[in-house]
Amino acid sequence: MNKWFKFLFFFFLFISLTVNAAVTVESNDFTLSGIETEFKVKGIDTVLNRPFQYKITSGSKTLSSGVTNPENEHIFKVTLQESGINNLTLTLGNETVDFSIRVLPGWVSLLPPIIAIVFAILTKQVLPSLLLGIWVGAFFICDYNLLFSFLRALDKYLIGAITEPSHASIIVFTLCIGGMVGVIIRIGGMHGIVNKLSSYANTPRTAQFFTWLMGLMIFFDDYANTLIVGNSMRPLTDRAGVSREKLSYIVDSTSAPIAGVAVLSTWIGFEIGLIRDAFISIGLEESNFYALFLQTIPFRFYCLLTLFFVLFITLSKKDFGPMLKAEQRAYHEGKPLGDEAKPMSNIESQIEAFPENMPKRWYNAFIPIICIILGTFIGLPCEGGGFSKHFYIPSVTSIPNESLTQFKVSSHSPETMSIAVSSKEDHHVRVNYDKELVFEKLTGADAIKAIQQLAPGDLFYAETTTSTMSLSERLRSAFAGADSSKVLLWASVFGSIIALLLGKTQNIITLEQGFNAWIKGVQSLMTAIIIMTLAWTINSICSDLGTAKYIISSVSTIIPYWLLPTIIFIISLLISFATGTSWGTMAILLPISIPLAYHLNLQYYNSEIAQIPNAPEMMTYIKSAILVNIGAVLEGSIFGDHCSPISDTTIMSSLSSESDHIDHVKTQAPYAALVGFVAILFCYIPAGLGLSPYLLLVIGGMILATFVYAFGKNPTLPTNHANQQIQ
């Protein structure tokens, strides 16, 4: 018995030492043809602590081969070209593992957004078009099962879009803005603003100019900009004979462009974080990423030219294309909306009519709106810790120490080398460090990397001294670290309360009437909220299908250094247009484009420029080239987002302006396309060759102005005269 026991014991011990664990291959449910895909292999024997020869084959064809590292978990990458079920074999030393993966043709990843966009334009029905695109995407993901794909589209993708925290905050924020607008309409505030501004903005030009100006003033967040400007200026532009299509264009073309280039906004932290991570990945040293971000602003050609173009169109009183027809209809026929238009919201029609003799006080609208603006602008640095206690920490340890102060990490602001933290004494504190930091035994760059890898909720212990951060650095780090979705939510609820109190304290409405008006305002936005949720859903579908990866692989070829910014701009706009998200496009492309720009320009410098007498310093030249490419990613993302019918900001512009969404897209597209074309041909191509961005902005602006004067018509002219001019 003992002999058998010993035999079995040593037999299984021998097996466990030689095999260690069953080798298994983990992969996604599917991949796209022509796209590099990853396989994770677990259970590789590490007892002998030696590398393994590996090979991945499909039949007799070798797809990948090499040598592994002696670790328990390995990542292998292969590119599969044939669609369908691919049966593969992984050979590790003397062992083989058979596995399979489903491969979809790469082009199917484009179908969901293409179907949604084409059907929306053809049928003018956004909801069913988005649902169809979502279902088609889920159909491919779920292995061509019609019923199962429909169920997954609902319980996984749709619910996921609603429950994502930032999406939920945007939904509540949007509904609260709608409720507030409902109240200020009911108490006569909107009519009061129209009456007040009518003497200054009683023509289409002045009404559009004030709309553009307000769009620039709300520079700190694109969502707040869109909803406040559209809702506030709509009654004024209607009275002045401006079409809803033109209003939604101005709203859409001042929200993201101004937020994207503003020196303080909710975009800055996100953009700087992506830039910083990409620089670190290629080993480029940069002490101030905020300053680096500021250096990219001259290369933000699309945003800057768009802001100029909106102003020039307004002051010149000229339009062209579908927008000209819309403006002629609004001015000559008194119809802000077309006869067949289906606006995304109509708050006025939902609100109970108020007596004609009720006072129409402009400040009943101005006060709630300014409270939201100030609340957001002040709330962002407050939430980010800009006005909290600040300390400098010369050294840090993760080992508990009673003589040191314990901090819990809330969020990082690497560009200003600071962390928002909490302590036992204070809920919100910000600490900063510098290159002299000591993290236990680490110093310099290693110490900085270690502290920046602390996750939210992690504890560390440090001695504190007086902060070395300037006020501007504190505010910058606060804006970067603030959760804008929280602040917007707080501000919108606060604005709703202020509007209700104004109506009640002036005896204009009872609380019951006020809450009824608030609810009616919320109800008027439900269709728009559903559309926005479906847009997020199709974005999630595109992410799982790998739409962005397919576009990148299809467009990216051997690129000359000077053409790289243009190619990146085009790839960015394609991804953003197909997915409806500018931030998502930035997150995908910045980590790719910055290293690509670095290596291409380094190669060109070494082969061509280094031999030139008085050649510029290498890193100065390369960083300048990288700035152009960063601008191309950021601008292409915004351009594609502007033109996309499934973009949330495009939807919100239609929503706040009460415009037909498809009419907004159709009238805006020629204007955005013109600016985008000028940005590509006359800005990014020359900028890739090293021309001054300031000169290129002047040239681009002159070309846009010339085009408008050559092809634009004044919509306020008599229709017959205008038609003769067009002919």
mmCIF file of C-alpha atoms in Angstrom, residues 40 54 178 293 319 381 527 568 585 678:
data_model
loop_
_atom_site.group_PDB
_atom_site.id
_atom_site.type_symbol
_atom_site.label_atom_id
_atom_site.label_comp_id
_atom_site.label_asym_id
_atom_site.label_seq_id
_atom_site.Cartn_x
_atom_site.Cartn_y
_atom_site.Cartn_z
ATOM 1 C CA LYS A 40 -2.945 35.281 -23.949
ATOM 2 C CA TYR A 54 7.158 29.121 -29.847
ATOM 3 C CA GLY A 178 -34.473 71.409 -19.810
ATOM 4 C CA PHE A 293 -0.357 71.932 -24.656
ATOM 5 C CA ASP A 319 -24.555 82.060 -46.836
ATOM 6 C CA PRO A 381 -11.497 74.444 -9.523
ATOM 7 C CA THR A 527 -36.592 61.992 -27.369
ATOM 8 C CA ILE A 568 -3.446 61.751 -39.079
ATOM 9 C CA THR A 585 -10.748 59.308 -31.142
ATOM 10 C CA VAL A 678 -8.876 74.490 -46.121
#
